[in-house]
Coordinates of C-alpha atoms and ligand atoms in Angstrom, one line a residue:
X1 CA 0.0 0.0 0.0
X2 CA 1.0 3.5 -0.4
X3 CA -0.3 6.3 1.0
X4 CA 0.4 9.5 -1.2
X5 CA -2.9 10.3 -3.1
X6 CA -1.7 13.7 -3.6
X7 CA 0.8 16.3 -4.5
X8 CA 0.0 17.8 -1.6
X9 CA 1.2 15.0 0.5
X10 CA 4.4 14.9 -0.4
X11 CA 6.8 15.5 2.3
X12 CA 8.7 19.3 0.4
X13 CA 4.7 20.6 0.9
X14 CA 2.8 19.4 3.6
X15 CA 2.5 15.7 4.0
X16 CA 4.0 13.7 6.4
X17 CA 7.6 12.0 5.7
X18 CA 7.1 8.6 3.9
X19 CA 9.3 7.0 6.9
X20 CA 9.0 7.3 10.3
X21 CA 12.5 6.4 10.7
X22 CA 15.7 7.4 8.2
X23 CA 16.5 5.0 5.5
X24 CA 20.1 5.0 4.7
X25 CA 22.9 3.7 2.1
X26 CA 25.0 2.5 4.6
X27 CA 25.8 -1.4 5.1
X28 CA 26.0 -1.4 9.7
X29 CA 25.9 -4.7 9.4
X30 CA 25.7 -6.7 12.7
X31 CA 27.1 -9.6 13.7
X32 CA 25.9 -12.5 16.1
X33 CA 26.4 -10.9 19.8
X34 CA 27.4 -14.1 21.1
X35 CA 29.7 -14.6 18.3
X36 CA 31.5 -11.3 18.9
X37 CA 31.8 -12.1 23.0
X38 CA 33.1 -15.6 21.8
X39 CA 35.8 -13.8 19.9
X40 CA 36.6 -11.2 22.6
X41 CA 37.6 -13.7 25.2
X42 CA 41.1 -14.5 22.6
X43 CA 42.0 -10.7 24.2
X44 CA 40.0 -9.7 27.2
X45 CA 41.2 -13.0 29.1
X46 CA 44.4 -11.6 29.0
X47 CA 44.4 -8.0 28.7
X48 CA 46.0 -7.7 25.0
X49 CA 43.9 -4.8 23.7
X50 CA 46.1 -3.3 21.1
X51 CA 49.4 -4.1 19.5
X52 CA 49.3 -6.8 17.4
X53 CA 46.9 -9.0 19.8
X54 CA 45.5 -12.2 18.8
X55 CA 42.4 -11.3 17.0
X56 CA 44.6 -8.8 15.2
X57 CA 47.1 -11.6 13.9
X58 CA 44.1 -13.9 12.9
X59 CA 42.2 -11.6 11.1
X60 CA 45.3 -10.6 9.0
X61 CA 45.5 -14.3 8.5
X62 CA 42.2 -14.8 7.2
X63 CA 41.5 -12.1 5.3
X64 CA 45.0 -13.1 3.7
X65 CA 43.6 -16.6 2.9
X66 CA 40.3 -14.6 1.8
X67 CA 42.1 -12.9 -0.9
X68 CA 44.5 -15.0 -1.6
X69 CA 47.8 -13.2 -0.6
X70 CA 50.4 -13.8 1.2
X71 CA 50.2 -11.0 2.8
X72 CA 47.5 -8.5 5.0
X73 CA 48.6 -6.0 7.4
X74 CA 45.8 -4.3 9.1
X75 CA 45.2 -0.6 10.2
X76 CA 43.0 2.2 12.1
X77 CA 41.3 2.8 9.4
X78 CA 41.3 2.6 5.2
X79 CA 42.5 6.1 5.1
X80 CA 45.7 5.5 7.0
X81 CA 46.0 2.4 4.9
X82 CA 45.7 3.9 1.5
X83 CA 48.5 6.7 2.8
X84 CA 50.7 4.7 3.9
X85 CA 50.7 2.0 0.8
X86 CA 50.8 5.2 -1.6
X87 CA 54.0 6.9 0.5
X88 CA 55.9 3.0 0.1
X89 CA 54.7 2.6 -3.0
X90 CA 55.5 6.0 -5.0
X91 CA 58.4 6.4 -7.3
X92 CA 61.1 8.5 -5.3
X93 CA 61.5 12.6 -6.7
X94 CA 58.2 12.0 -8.8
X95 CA 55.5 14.7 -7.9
X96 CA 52.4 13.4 -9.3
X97 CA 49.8 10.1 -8.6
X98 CA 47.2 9.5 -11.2
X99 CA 43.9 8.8 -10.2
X100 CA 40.3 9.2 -11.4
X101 CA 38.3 12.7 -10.4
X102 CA 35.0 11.0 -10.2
X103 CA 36.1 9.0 -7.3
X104 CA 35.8 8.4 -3.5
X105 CA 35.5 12.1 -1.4
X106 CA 38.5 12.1 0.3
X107 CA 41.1 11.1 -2.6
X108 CA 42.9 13.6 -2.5
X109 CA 43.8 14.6 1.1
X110 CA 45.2 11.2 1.2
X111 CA 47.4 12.3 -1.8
X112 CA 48.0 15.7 -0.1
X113 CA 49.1 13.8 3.3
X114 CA 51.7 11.6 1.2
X115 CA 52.8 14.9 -0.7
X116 CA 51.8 14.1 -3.8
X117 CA 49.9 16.2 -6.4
X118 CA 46.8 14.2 -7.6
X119 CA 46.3 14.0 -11.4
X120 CA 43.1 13.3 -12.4
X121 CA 42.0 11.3 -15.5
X122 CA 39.0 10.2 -16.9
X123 CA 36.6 7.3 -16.8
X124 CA 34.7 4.8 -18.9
X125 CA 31.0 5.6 -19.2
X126 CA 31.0 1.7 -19.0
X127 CA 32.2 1.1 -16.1
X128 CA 32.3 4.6 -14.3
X129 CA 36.2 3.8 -13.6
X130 CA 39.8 4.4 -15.0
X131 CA 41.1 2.5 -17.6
X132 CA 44.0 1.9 -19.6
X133 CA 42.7 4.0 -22.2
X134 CA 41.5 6.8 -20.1
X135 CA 44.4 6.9 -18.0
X136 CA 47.1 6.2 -20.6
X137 CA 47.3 10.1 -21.8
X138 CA 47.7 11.7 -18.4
X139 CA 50.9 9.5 -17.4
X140 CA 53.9 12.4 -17.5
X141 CA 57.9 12.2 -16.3
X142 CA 56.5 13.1 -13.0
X143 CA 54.1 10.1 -12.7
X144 CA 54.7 8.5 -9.8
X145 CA 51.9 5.8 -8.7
X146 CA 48.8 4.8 -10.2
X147 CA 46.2 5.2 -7.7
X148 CA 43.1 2.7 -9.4
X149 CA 40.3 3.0 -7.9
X150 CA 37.0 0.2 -7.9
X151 CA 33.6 2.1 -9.0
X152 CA 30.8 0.9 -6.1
X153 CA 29.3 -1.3 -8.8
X154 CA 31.7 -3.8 -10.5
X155 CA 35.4 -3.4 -10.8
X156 CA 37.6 -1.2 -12.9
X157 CA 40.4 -2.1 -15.4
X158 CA 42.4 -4.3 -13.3
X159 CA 44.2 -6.1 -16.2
X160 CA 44.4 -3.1 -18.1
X161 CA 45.5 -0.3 -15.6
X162 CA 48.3 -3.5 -14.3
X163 CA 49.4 -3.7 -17.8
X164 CA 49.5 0.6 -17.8
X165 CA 51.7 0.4 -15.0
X166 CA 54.2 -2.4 -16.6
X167 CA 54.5 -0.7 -20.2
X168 CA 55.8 2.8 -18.1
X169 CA 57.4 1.5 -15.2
X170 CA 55.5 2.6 -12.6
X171 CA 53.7 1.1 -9.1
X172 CA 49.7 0.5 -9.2
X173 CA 48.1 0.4 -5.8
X174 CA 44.1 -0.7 -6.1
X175 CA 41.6 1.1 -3.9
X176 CA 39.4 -1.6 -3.7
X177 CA 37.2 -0.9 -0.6
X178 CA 34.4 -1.0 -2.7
X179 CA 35.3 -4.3 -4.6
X180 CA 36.1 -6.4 -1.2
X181 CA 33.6 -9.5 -2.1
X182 CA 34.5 -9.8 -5.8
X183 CA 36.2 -11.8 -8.6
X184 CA 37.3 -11.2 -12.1
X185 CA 38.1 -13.5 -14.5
X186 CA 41.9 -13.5 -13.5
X187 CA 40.9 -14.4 -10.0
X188 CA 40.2 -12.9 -6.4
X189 CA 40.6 -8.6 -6.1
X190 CA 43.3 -8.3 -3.3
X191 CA 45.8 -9.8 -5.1
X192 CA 46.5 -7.3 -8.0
X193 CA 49.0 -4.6 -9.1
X194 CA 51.9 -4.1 -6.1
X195 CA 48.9 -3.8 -3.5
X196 CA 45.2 -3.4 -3.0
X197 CA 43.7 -1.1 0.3
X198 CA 40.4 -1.6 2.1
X199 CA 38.1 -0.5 4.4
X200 CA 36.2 -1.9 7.3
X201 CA 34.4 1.4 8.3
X202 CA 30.5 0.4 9.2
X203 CA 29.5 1.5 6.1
X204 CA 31.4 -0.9 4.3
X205 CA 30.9 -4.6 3.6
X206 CA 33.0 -6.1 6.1
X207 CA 32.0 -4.0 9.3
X208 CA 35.0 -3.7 12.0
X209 CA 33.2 -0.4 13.2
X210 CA 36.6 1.5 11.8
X211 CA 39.6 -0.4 10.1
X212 CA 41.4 -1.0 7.0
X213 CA 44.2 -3.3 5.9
X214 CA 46.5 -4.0 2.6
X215 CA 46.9 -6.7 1.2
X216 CA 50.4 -7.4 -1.3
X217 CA 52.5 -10.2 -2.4
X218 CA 55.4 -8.3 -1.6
X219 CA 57.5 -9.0 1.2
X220 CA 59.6 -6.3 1.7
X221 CA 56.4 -3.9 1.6
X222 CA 54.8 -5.9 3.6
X223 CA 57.7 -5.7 6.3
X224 CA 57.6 -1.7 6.1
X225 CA 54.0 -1.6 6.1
X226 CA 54.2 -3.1 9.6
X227 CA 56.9 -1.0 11.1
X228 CA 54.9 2.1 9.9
X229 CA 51.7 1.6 11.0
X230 CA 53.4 1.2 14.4
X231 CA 55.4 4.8 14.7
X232 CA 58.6 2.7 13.2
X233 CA 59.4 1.1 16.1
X234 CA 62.0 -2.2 15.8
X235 CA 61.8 -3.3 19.0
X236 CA 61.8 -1.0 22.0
X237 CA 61.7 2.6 21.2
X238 CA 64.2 1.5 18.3
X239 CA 62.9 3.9 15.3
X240 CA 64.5 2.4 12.7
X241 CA 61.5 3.7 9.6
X242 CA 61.4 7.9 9.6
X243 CA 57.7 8.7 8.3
X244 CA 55.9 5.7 11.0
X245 CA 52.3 6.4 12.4
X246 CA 50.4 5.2 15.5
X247 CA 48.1 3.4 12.9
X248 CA 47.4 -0.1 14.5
X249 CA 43.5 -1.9 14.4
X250 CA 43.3 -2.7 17.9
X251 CA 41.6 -5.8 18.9
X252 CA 38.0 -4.8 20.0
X253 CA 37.4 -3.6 16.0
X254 CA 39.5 -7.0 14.7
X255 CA 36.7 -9.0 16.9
X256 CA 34.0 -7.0 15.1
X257 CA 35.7 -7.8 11.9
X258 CA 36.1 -11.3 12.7
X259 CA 32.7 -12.0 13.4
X260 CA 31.3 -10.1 10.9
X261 CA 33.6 -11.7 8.2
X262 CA 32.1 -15.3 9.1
X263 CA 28.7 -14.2 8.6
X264 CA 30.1 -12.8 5.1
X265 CA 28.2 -14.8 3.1
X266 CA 24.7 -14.7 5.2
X267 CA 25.1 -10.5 4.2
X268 CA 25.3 -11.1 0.4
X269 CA 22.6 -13.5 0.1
X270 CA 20.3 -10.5 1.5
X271 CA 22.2 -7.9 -0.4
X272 CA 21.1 -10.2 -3.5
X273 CA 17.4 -10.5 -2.1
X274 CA 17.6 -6.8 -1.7
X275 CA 19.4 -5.9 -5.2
X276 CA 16.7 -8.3 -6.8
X277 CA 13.9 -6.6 -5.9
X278 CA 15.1 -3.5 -6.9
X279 CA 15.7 -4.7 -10.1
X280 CA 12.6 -6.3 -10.7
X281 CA 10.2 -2.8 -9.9
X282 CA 12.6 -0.5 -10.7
X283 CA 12.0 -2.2 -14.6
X284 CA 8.8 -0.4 -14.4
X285 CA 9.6 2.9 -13.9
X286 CA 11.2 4.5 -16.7
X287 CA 14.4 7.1 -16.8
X288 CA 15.3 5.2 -13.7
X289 CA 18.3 2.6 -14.6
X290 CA 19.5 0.5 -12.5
X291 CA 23.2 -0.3 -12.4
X292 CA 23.6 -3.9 -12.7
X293 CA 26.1 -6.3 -11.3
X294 CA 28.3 -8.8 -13.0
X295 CA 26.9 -11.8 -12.3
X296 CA 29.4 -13.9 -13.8
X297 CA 31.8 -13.7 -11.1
X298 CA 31.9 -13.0 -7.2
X299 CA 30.0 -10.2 -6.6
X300 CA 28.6 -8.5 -3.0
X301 CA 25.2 -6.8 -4.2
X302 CA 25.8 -4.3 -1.5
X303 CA 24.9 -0.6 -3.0
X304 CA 21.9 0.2 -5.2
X305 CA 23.2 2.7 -7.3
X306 CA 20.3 4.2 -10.5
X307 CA 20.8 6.7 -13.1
X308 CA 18.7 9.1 -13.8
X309 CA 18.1 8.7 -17.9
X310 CA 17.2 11.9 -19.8
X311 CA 13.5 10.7 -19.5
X312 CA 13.3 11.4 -16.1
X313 CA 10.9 14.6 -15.4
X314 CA 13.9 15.7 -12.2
X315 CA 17.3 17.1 -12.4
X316 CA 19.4 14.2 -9.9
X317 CA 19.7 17.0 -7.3
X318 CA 16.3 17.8 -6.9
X319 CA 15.4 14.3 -7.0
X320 CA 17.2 13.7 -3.8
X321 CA 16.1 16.8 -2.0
X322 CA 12.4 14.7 -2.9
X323 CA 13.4 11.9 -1.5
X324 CA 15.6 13.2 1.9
X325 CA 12.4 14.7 2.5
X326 CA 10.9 11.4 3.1
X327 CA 13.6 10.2 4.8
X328 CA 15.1 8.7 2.4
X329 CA 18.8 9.2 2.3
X330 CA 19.6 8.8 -1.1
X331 CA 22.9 10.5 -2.1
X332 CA 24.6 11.3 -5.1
X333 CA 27.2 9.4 -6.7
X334 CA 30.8 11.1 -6.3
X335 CA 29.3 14.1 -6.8
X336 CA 30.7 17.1 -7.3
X337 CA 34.0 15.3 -8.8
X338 CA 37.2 15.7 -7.3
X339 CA 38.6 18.1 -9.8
X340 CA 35.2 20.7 -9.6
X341 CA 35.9 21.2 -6.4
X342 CA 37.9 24.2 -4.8
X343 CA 41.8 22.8 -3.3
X344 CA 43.5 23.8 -0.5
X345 CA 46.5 22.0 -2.1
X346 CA 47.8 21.7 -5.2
X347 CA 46.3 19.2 -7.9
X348 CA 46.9 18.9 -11.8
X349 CA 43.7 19.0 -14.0
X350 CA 42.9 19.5 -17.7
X351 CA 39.0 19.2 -18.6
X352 CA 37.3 16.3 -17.8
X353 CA 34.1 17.1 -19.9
X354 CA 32.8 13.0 -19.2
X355 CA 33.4 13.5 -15.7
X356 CA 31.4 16.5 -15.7
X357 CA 28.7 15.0 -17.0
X358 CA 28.3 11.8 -15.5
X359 CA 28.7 13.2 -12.0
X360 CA 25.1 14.9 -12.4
X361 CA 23.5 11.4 -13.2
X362 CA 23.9 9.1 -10.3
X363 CA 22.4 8.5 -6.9
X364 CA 22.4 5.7 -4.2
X365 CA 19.1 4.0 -3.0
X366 CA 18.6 2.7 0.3
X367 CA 20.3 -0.8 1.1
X368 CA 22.4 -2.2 3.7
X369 CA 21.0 -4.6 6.8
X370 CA 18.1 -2.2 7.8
X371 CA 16.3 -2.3 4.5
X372 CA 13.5 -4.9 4.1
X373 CA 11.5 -5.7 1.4
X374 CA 8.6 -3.5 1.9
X375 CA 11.0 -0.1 2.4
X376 CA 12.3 -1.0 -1.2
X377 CA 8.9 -0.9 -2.6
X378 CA 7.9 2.0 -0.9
X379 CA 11.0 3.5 -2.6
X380 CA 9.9 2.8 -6.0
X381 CA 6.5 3.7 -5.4
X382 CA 7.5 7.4 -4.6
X383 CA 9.7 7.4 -7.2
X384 CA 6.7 6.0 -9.8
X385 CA 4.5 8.6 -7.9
X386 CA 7.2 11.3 -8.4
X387 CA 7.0 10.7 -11.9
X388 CA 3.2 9.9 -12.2
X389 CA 3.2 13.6 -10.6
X390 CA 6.1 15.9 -12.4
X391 CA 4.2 18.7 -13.7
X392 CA 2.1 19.3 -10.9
X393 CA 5.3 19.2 -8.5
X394 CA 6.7 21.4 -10.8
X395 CA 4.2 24.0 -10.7
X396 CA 3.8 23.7 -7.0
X397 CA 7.3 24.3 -6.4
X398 CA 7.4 27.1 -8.8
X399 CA 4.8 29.3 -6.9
X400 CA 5.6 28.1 -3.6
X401 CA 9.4 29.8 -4.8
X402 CA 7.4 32.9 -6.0
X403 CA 5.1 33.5 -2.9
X404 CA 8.7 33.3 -0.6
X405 CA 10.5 35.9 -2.7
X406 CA 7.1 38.1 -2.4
Ligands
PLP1 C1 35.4 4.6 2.6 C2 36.4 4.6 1.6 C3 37.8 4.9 1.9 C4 38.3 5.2 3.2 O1 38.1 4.3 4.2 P1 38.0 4.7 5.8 O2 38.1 3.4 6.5 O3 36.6 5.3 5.9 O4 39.1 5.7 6.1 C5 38.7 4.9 0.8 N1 38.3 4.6 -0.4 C6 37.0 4.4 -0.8 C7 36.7 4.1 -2.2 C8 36.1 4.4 0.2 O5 34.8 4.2 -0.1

């Protein structure tokens, strides 16, 4: 049932909010409590909270055997992660790291903390991610890492951009928070280019409350990576590594992991339930198009992700000021793109007219653990209703503009 008969009862006029509670794009997955106690009593027993503790050393163990690496070195947080990955990993006097602008928020502060200009390139309308071809004509003599980056649906160029990197010379370090779950045809993300970064912030598949790791093939990086993370201590107050961080996961977020990682596959059967639904009423409603996942390979279903065709009666903006009045916290898509918005550091950009216009197309939907079957088709009735609706809403939003500048 739906209850909007009117215009007028939208919730941007006078109606009541379609939810009486928020409905968000996050994951907040929870794990079994007895499962998280379970794993708690490896550290609480004997007081190891932090500093490589137990759950820490068997989480990096089997989230190596999950991406089958031979190495994973955990951290506070993706962020740290990604930093400290990019400052091992770039090529010494180079200036530059070569990433997409229609990316993850915080790109580049994480270049700016590692002192390195961000260079943005463009994307595939494809796959809404870098690819050798896109990338290939912004590599310069100051090049010093490619930074490729997973879209939230699918994966990017990972053969390709690997390849981009062999032919010049230079390191590739994946961001693949968003890609945590899948598998290409050449095999498990994690284990590509000179290392992959992830997150385990509660938003994220694999919920730690806060955390991110690496995982490489590479010893040696692997080795530094470790001594970093922990100020660049060798022993007792021995700094041996200049440039070290107090970065460590500590054990109460490696339990959270822990448990949450065995319960892995329970979350993408409902992300599929979830991601199926969507996909069968969002058919009906046209200039709605839903990105689709590869299901060929490993894939997590997590984030419902539409674009907004040229036959639908909104702008994308204005669409989600609709639905955040309901409650509905859609959000766009990487939008405004890195290189649109104003830098308090320096960053290297020529046009990017694709960017431009692909970051005003894209929004996220509800999903994630809270989301049940009838919020989704609540969803897609409001947005059918929004539709059914556009001139009137229109016209009501016009005067209701004109009367407040009276
Ligand atoms: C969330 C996210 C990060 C950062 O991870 P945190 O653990 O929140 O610091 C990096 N890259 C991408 C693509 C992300 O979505």
């Amino acid at each position: 049932m739906f209850v909007k008969k009117s215009v007028d009862d939208l919730a941007v006029f006078s109606g009541s909010p379609l939810f009486n509670d928020f409905k968000s794009t996050s994951s907040l997955y929870q794990p079994a409590l007895s499962s998280f106690l379970q794993y708690s009593k490896a550290f609480f027993d004997n007081r190891h909270y932090t500093n490589n503790g137990p759950n820490v050393k068997l989480l990096e163990k089997r989230l190596a055997e999950f991406h089958q690496t031979k190495y994973c070195i955990t951290f506070s947080n993706g962020f740290w992660a990604i930093v400290l990955a990019m400052k091992e990993l770039a090529l010494a006097g180079k200036t530059e790291v070569l990433m997409p602008s229609f990316t993850y928020r915080r790109m580049a502060d994480i270049a700016a903390w590692v002192g390195l200009k961000p260079r943005f390139c463009e994307v595939s309308p494809d796959t809404l991610a870098a690819t050798y071809d896109t990338a290939k004509p912004y590599i310069n003599e100051q090049t010093a890492l490619i930074l490729a980056v997973h879209p939230i649906v699918n994966c990017c160029d990972v053969t390709g951009l690997q390849q981009l990197g062999i032919e010049y010379g230079i390191p590739v370090l994946f961001d693949a928070v968003e890609s945590m779950y899948e598998t290409i045809a050449e095999g498990k993300i994690g284990s590509f280019g000179n290392a992959e970064c992830f997150s385990m912030h509660a938003s994220k598949l694999l919920n730690g409350c806060e955390g991110g790791y690496v995982t490489t093939n590479d010893e040696e990086l692997a080795h530094k990576l470790r001594l970093k993370r922990s100020f660049g201590f060798a022993g007792q107050d021995n700094c041996i590594a200049g440039g070290g961080l107090n970065a460590k996961l500590n054990e109460l977020h490696a339990t959270m992991a822990l448990a949450n990682l065995d319960e892995l596959p329970q979350l993408v059967v409902a992300n599929k339930k979830r991601y199926d639904l969507y996909k069968t009423l969002l058919s009906a409603v046209t200039g709605v198009r839903l990105l689709q996942f590869d299901e060929r390979y490993q894939t997590s279903f997590k984030t419902i992700i539409v674009e907004l065709t040229n036959d639908w009666p909104f702008s994308r903006d204005k669409t989600i000021e609709l639905l955040n009045a309901e409650r509905i916290l859609a959000r766009s898509y990487y939008s405004p793109a890195l290189h649109q918005k104003k830098m308090l550091y320096p960053a290297c950009s020529a046009d990017l007219p694709l960017t431009d216009y692909l970051c005003t197309r894209f929004m996220l939907l509800p999903c994630g653990d809270f989301i049940g079957a009838n919020d989704i088709s609540q969803v897609v009735m409001l947005l059918q209703f929004l539709r059914d609706n556009a001139d009137q809403i229109k016209s009501l939003q016009l005067s209701e503009a004109n009367h407040d500048s009276n």
